[in-house]
CSV table of C-alpha atoms in Angstrom, one decimal:
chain,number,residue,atom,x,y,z
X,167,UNK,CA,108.9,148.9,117.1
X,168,UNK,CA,109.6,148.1,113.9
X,169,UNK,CA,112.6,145.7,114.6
X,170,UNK,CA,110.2,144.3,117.5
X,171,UNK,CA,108.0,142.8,114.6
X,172,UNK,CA,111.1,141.7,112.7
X,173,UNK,CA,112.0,140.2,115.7
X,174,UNK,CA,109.0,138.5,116.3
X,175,UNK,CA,108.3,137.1,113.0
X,176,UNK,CA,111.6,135.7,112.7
X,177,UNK,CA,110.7,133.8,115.8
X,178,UNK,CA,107.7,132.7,114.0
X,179,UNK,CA,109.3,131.6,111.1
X,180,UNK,CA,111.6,129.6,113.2
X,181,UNK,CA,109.2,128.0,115.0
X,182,UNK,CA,107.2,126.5,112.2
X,183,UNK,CA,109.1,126.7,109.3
X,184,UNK,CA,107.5,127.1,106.0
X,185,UNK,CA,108.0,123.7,104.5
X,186,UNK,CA,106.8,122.4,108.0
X,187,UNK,CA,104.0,124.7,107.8
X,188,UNK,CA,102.8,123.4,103.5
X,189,UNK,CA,103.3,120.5,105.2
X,190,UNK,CA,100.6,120.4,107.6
X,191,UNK,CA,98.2,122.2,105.1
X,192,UNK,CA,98.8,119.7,102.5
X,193,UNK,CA,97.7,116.7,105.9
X,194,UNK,CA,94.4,119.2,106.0
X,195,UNK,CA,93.8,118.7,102.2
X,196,UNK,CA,94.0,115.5,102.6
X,197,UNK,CA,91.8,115.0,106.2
X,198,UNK,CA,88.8,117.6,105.1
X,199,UNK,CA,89.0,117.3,101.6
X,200,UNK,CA,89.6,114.3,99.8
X,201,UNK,CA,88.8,111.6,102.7
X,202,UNK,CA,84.9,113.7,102.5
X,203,UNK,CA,85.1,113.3,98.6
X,204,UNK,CA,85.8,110.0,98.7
X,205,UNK,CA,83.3,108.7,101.1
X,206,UNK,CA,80.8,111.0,99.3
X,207,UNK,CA,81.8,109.3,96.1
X,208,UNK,CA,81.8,105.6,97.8
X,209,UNK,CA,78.5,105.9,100.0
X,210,UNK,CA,76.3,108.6,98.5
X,211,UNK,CA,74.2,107.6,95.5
X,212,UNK,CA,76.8,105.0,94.5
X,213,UNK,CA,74.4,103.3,91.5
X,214,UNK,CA,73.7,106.0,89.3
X,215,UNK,CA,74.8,104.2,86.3
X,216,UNK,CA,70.6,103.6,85.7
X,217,UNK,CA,70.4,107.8,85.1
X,218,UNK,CA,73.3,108.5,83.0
X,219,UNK,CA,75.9,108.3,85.7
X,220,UNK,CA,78.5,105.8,86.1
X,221,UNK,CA,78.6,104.8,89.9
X,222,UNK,CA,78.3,101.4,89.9
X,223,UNK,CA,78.6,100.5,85.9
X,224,UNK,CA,81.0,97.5,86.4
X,225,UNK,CA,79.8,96.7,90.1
X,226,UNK,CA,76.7,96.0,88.5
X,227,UNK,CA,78.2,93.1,86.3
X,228,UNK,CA,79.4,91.9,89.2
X,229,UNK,CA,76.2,92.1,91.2
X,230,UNK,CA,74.3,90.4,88.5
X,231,UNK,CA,76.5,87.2,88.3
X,232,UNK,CA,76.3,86.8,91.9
X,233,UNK,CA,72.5,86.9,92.0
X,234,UNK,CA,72.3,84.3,89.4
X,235,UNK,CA,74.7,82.6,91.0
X,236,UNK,CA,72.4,82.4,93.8
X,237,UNK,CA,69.7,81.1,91.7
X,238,UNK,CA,71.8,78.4,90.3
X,239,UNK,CA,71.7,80.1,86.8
X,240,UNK,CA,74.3,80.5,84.4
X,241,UNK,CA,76.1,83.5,85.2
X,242,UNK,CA,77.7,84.1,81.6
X,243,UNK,CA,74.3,84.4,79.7
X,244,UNK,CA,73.9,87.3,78.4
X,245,UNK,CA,69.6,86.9,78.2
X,246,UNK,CA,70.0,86.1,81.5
X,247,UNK,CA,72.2,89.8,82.2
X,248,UNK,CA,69.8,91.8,80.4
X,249,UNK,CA,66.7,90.1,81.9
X,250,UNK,CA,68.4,91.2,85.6
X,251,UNK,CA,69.1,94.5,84.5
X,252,UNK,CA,65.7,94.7,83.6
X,253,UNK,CA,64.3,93.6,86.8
X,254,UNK,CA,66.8,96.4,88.4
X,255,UNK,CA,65.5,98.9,86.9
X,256,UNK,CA,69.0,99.1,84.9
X,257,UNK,CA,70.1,100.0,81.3
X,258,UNK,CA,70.3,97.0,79.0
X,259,UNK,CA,73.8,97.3,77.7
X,260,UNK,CA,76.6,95.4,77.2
X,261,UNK,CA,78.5,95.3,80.9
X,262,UNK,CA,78.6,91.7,81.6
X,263,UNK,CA,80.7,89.0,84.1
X,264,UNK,CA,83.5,88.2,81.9
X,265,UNK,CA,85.7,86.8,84.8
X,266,UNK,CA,86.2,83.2,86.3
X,267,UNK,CA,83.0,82.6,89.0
X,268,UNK,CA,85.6,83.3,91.8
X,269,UNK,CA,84.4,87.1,92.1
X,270,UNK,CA,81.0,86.1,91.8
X,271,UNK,CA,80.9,83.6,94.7
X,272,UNK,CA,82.4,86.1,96.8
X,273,UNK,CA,80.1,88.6,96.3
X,274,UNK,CA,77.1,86.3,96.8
X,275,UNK,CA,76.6,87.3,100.3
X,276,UNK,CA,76.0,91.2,98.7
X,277,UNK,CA,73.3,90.0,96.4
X,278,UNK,CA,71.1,89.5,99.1
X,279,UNK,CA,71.2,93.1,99.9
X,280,UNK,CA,70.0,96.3,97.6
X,281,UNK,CA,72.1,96.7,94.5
X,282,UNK,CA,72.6,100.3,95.9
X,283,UNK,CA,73.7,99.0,99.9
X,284,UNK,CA,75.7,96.5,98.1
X,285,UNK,CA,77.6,99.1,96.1
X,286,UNK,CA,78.7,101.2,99.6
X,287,UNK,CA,79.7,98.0,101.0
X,288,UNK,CA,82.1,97.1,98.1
X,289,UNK,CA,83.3,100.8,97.6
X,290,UNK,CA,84.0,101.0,101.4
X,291,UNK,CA,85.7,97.8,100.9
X,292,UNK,CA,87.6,99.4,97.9
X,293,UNK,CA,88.6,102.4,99.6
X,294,UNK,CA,90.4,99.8,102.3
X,295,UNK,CA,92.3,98.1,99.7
X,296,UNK,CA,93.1,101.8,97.8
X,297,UNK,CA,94.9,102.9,101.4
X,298,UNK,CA,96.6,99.1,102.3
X,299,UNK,CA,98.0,99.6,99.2
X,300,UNK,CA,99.7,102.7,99.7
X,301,UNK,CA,100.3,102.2,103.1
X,302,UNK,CA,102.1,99.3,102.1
X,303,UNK,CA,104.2,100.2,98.9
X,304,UNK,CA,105.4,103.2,100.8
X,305,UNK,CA,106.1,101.7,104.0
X,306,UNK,CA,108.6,98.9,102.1
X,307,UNK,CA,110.0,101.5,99.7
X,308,UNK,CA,110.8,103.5,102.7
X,309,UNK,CA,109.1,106.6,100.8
X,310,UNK,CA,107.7,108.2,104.0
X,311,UNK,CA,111.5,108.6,105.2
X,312,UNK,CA,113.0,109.6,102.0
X,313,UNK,CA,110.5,112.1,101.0
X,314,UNK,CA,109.9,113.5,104.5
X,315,UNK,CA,107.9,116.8,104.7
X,316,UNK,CA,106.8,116.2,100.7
X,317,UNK,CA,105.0,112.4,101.1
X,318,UNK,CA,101.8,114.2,101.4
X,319,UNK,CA,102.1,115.4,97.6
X,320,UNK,CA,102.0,111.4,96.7
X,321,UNK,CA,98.7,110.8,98.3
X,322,UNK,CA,97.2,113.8,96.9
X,323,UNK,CA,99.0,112.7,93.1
X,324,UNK,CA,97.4,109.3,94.0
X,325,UNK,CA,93.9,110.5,94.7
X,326,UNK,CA,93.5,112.8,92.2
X,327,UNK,CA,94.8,110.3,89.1
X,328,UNK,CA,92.0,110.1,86.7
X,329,UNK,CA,92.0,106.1,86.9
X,330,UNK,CA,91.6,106.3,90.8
X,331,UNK,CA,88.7,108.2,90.9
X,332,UNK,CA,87.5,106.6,88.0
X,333,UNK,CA,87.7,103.0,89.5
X,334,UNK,CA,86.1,103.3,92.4
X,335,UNK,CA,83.4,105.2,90.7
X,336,UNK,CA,82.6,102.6,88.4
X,337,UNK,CA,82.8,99.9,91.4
X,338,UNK,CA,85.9,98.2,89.2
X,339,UNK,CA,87.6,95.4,91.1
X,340,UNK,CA,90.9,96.7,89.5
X,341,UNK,CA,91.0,97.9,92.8
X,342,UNK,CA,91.3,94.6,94.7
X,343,UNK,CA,94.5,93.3,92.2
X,344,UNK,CA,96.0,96.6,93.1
X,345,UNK,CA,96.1,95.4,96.8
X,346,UNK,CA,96.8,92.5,95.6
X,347,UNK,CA,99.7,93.4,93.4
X,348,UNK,CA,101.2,95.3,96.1
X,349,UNK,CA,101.4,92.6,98.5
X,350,UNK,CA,102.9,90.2,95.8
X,351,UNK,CA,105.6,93.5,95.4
X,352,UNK,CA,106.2,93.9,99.0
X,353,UNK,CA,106.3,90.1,99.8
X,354,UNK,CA,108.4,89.3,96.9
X,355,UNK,CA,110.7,92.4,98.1
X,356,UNK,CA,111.1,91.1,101.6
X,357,UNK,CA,111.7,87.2,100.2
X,358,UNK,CA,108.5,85.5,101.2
X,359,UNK,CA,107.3,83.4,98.5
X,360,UNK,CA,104.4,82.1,100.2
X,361,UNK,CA,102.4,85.4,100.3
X,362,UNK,CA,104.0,86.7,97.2
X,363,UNK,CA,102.6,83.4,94.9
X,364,UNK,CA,99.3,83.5,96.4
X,365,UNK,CA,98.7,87.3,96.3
X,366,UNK,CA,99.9,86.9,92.8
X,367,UNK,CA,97.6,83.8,92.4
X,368,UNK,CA,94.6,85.5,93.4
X,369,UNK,CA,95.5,88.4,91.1
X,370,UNK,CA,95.7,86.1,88.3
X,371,UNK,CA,92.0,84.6,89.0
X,372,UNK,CA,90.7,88.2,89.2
X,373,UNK,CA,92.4,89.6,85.9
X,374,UNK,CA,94.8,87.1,83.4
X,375,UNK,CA,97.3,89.2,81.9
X,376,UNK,CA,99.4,89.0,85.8
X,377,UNK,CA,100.3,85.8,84.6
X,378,UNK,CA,102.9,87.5,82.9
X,379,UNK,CA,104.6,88.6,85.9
X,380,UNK,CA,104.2,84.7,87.4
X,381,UNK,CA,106.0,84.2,84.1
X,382,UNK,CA,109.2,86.6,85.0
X,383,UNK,CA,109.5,85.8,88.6
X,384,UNK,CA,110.0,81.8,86.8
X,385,UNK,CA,112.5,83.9,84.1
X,386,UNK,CA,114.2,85.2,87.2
X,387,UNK,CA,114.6,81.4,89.0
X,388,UNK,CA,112.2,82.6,92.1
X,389,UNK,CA,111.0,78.9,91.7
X,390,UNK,CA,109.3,79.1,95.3
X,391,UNK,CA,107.0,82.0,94.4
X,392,UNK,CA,106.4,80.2,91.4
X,393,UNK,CA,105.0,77.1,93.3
X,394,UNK,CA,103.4,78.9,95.9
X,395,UNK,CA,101.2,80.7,93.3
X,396,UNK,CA,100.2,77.2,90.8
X,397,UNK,CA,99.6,75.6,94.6
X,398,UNK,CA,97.2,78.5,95.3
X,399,UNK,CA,95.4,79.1,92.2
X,400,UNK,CA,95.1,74.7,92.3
X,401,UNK,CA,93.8,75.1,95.7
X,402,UNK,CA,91.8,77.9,95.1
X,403,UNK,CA,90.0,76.8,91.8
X,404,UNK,CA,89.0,73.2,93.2
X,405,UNK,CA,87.5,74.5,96.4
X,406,UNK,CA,85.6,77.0,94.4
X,407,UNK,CA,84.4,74.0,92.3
X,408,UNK,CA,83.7,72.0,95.5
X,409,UNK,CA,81.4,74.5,96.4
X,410,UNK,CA,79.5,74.5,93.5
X,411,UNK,CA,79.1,71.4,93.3
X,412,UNK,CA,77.9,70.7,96.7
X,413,UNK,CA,75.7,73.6,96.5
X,414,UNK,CA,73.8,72.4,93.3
X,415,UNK,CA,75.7,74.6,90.5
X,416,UNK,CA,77.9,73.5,87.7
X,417,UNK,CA,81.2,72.6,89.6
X,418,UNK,CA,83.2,73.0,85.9
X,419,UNK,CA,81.9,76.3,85.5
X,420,UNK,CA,85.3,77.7,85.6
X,421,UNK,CA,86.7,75.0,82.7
X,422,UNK,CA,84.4,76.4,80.9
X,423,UNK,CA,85.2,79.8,81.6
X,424,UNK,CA,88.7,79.1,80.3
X,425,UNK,CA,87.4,76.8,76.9
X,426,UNK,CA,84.7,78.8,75.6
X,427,UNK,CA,84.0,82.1,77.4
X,428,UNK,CA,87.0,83.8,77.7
X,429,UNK,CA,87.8,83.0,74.3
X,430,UNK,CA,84.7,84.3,73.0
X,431,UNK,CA,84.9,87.8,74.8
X,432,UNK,CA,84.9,90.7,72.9
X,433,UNK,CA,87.5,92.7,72.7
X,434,UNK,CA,86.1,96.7,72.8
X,435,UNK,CA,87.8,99.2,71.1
X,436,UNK,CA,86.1,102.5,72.2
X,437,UNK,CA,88.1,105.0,73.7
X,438,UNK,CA,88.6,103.7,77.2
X,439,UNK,CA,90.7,100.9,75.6
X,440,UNK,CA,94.7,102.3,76.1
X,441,UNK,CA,96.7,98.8,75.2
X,442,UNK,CA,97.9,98.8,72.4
X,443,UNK,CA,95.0,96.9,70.7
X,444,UNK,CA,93.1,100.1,71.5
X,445,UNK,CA,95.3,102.4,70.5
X,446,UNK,CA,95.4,100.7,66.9
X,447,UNK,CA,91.6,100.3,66.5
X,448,UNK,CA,91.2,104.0,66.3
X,449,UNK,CA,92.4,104.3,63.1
X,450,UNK,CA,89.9,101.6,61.4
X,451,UNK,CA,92.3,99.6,60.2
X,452,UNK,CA,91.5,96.1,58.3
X,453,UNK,CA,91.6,92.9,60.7
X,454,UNK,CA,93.9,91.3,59.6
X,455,UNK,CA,96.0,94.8,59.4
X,456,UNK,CA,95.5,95.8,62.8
X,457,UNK,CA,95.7,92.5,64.6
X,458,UNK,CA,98.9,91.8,62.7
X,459,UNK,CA,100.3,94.8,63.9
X,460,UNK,CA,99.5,94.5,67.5
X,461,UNK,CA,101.0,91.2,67.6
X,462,UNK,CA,104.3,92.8,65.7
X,463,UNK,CA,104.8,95.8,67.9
X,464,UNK,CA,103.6,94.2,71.0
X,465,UNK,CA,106.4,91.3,70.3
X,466,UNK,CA,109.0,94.3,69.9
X,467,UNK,CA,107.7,95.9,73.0
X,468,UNK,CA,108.1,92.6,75.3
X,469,UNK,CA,111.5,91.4,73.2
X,470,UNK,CA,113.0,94.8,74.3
X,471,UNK,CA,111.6,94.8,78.0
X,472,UNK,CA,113.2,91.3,78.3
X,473,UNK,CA,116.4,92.0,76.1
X,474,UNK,CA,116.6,94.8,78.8
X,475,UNK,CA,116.0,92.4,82.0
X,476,UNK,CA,118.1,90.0,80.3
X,477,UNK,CA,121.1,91.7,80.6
X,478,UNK,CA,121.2,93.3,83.8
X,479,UNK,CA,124.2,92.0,86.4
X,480,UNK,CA,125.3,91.8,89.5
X,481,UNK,CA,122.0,93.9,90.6
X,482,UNK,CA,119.8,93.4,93.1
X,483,UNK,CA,117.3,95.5,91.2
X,484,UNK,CA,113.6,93.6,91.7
X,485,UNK,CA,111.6,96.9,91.8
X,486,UNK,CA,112.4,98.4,88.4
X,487,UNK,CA,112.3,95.1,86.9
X,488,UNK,CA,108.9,94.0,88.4
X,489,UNK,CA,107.6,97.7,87.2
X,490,UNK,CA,109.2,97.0,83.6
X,491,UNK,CA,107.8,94.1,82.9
X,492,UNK,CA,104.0,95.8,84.6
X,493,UNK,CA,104.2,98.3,82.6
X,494,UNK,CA,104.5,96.1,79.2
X,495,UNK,CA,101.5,93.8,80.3
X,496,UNK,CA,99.4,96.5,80.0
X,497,UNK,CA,100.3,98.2,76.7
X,498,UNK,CA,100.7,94.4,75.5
X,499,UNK,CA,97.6,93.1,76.6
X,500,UNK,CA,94.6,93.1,74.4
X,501,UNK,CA,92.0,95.3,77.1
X,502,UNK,CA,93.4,98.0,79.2
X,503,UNK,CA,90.4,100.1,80.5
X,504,UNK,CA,91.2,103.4,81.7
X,505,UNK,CA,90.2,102.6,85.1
X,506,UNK,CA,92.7,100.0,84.7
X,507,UNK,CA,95.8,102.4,85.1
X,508,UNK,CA,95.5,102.8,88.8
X,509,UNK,CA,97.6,99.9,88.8
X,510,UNK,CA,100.3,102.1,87.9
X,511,UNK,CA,100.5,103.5,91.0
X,512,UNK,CA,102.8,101.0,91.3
X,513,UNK,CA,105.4,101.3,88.5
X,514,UNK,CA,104.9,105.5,90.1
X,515,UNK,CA,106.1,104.8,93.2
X,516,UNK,CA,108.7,102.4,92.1
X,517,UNK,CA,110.3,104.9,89.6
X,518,UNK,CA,109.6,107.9,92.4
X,519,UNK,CA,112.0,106.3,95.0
X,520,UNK,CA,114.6,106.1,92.0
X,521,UNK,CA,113.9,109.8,91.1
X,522,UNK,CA,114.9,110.3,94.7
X,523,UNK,CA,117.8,107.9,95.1
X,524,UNK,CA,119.6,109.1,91.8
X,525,UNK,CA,118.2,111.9,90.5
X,526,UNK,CA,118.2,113.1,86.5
X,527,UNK,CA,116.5,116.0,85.0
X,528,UNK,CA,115.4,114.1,82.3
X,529,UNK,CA,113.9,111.1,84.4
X,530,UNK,CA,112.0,113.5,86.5
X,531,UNK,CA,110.3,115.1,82.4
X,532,UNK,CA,109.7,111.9,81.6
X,533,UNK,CA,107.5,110.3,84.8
X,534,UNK,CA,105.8,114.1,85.3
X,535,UNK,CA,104.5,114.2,81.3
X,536,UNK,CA,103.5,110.6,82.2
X,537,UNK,CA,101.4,111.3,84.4
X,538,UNK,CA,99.7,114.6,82.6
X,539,UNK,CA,99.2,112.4,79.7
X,540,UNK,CA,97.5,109.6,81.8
X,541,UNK,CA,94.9,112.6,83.4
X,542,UNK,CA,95.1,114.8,80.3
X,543,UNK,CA,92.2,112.8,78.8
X,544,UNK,CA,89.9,113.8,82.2
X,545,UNK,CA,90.6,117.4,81.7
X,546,UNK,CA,89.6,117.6,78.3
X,547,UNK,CA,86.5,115.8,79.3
X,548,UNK,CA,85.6,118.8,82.0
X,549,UNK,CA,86.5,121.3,79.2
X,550,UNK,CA,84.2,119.7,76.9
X,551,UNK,CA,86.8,119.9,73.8
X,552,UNK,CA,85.4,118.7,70.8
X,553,UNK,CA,88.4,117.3,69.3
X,554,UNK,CA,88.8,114.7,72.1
X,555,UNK,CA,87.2,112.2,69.8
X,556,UNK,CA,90.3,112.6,67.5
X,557,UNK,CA,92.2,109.0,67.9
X,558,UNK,CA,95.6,110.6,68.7
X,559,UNK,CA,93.9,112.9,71.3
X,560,UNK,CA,92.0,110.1,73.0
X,561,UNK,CA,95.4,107.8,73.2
X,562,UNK,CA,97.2,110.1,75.9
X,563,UNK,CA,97.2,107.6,78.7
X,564,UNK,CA,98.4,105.0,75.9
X,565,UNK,CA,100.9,107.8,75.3
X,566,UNK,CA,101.9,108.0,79.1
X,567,UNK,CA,101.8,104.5,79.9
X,568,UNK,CA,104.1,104.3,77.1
X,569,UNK,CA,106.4,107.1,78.3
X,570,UNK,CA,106.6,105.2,81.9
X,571,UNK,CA,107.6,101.9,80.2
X,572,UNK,CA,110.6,104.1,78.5
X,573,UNK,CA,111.7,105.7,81.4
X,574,UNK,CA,111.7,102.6,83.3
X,575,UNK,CA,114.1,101.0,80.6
X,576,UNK,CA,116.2,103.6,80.8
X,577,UNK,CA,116.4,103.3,84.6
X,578,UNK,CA,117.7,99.6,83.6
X,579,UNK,CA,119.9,100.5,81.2
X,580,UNK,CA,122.0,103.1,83.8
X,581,UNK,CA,121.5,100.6,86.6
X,582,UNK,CA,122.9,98.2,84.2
X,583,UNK,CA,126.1,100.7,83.8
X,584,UNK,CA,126.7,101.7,86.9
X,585,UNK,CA,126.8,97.8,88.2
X,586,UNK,CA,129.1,97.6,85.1
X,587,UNK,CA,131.4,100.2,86.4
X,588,UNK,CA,131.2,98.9,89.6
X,589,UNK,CA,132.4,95.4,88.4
X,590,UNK,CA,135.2,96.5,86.8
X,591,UNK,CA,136.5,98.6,89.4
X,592,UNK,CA,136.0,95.9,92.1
């Protein structure tokens, strides 16, 4: 009897293996679990920023700007904000449209709805761009084939990253330049310059500091993507202005934007802040003190990352460059919200299919403590621990970030060897 059950589960174990078998509980996770939690978070009470919550905080901004929009006001007054929020029922704080009046035209559409039906529409519209995104990264990294029965691990990673939940909570459009970004990576990958430069384009109206990466694909001579994206954002920006000022509003509201506003905006230094500007803030430092030293270590961080680039030949490596020089706009750049590091999803998945292709011990520490720093700051949150508020506690994504930008360096630098090798032997 006995080697009758032996018998029998060893049929059993053949038949569905157990990898197969994790495999297909890790698919339920995902199907019951976090698609539920997700549309929970998106649709179900997604303004609660008016009762201490923080569904909705950013959307809110947004929402604001295209309501006065609508009303042919000026969408950067702050009186004009607080007297909205007001009339919302709202917290009077310090969330305001900060961004060219691109977004806010978009959204003008939503304003006619409820602030709170207007919040599921653009989290449901969020959650579309959160799964093109990494339906598309994967697809033209090939990850699906070259992680085979473990792929489901990087959508649960990617779902349960602190800054993911975090910026579709909040209603963030970080979101959108994600999708964004990844279809400037894939296009770029796959040589077409005419989606890569407008992606890229729009990315750039939405948030500034992409113009960095417009900046290296110039470096790099990909002069086409380079033209596509000034033709776009040229495009773009005087239709927006045509509309405005057909429709009654100030059609140079976005020269202004770019003269006075964005000039003017402040630059926070709570704790969300993980650039490098935030991380140096902590430590009340003198102005001139701690902008000097942002500008000197930030020049050092982008000298190195293109020093790095620079040098590389003979090597068709776009993806760990593209990361590389991601990865520095964000500790560089002066405002790098928390809910801002979902874009590094993409430097992830770009290092992953390295970690795969040639693996190292020490490259697999490195991009694994990246990522515990980056969500480290969410547990601690949970677990209430009162020495969050220390400054070298609250910088662990700066930490991780900065760990990522490392590894992907050193990725470069043994790239950069092995073409070396290469050369010489050929």
């Amino acid at each position: 009897m006995k080697s009758i059950a032996n018998h029998k589960s060893k049929s059993l174990r053949e038949i569905v293996p157990p990898k197969r078998l994790l495999n297909w509980s890790l698919w339920v996770i995902i199907l019951l679990v976090l698609f539920p939690f997700y549309l929970r978070m998106a649709l179900v009470d997604p303004v609660d920023y008016s009762r201490g919550g923080l569904g909705g905080a950013d959307f809110k901004a947004y929402y604001i700007a295209a309501r006065l929009l609508v009303g042919k006001e000026d969408i950067y007054s702050t009186a004009l904000h607080e007297r909205e929020m007001q009339a919302l029922g709202l917290p009077i704080d310090g969330t305001l449209y900060v961004y060219p009046s691109l977004l806010a035209v978009v959204l003008m559409p939503l304003s006619r709805l409820s602030i709170e039906d207007a919040a599921r529409v653009w989290n449901s519209l969020n959650l579309v761009f959160l799964v093109s995104s990494l339906v598309l990264v994967t697809r033209a990294l090939d990850l699906r084939r070259l992680l085979g029965l473990y792929y489901p691990w990087l959508i649960i990673l990617f779902a349960l990253a602190a800054p993911t939940i975090i910026s579709l909570r909040v209603g963030q459009m970080n979101i959108g330049v994600l999708f964004l970004l990844a279809a400037a990576f894939v296009a770029g990958q796959q040589r077409r310059s005419a989606i890569a430069g407008s992606a890229l384009s729009l990315a750039i109206l939405l948030k500034v500091f992409p113009l960095g990466l417009l900046a290296w694909y110039f470096w790099k001579r990909q002069y086409w993507v380079v033209g596509w994206a000034v033709g776009t954002s040229v495009i773009v920006l005087s239709a927006n202005g045509l509309f405005l000022g057909l429709t009654g509003r100030e059609w140079i509201m976005d020269v202004r934007y770019a003269t006075q506003v964005f000039r003017s905006i402040t630059i926070f230094t709570n704790v969300d802040n993980q650039s490098l500007y935030g991380f140096l803030s902590r430590f009340e430092l003198p102005a001139a003190w701690l902008n000097g030293l942002t500008l000197s270590i930030g020049s050092i961080l982008g000298l190195v990352t293109g020093l790095c680039i620079a040098r590389v030949r003979h090597l068709n490596e776009f993806a760990v460059e593209w990361a590389a020089v991601l990865l520095t706009l964000l500790l560089v750049t002066t405002i790098t919200w928390w809910s801002t590091l979902v874009l590094l999803f993409l430097p992830f998945v770009i290092l992953l299919r390295e970690v795969i292709l040639a693996f190292s011990f020490r490259f697999v520490i490195g991009m694994v403590f990246s990522y515990i720093l980056i969500n480290a700051v969410r547990v601690l949150y949970i677990l209430h621990v009162e020495a969050l508020y220390s400054p070298w506690l609250v910088a662990m994504p700066f930490y991780g970030v900065l760990l990522l930008w490392m590894v992907s360096l050193w990725r470069i630098a043994r790239l950069r060897q092995t073409s070396g090798c290469r050369e010489v032997c050929t």
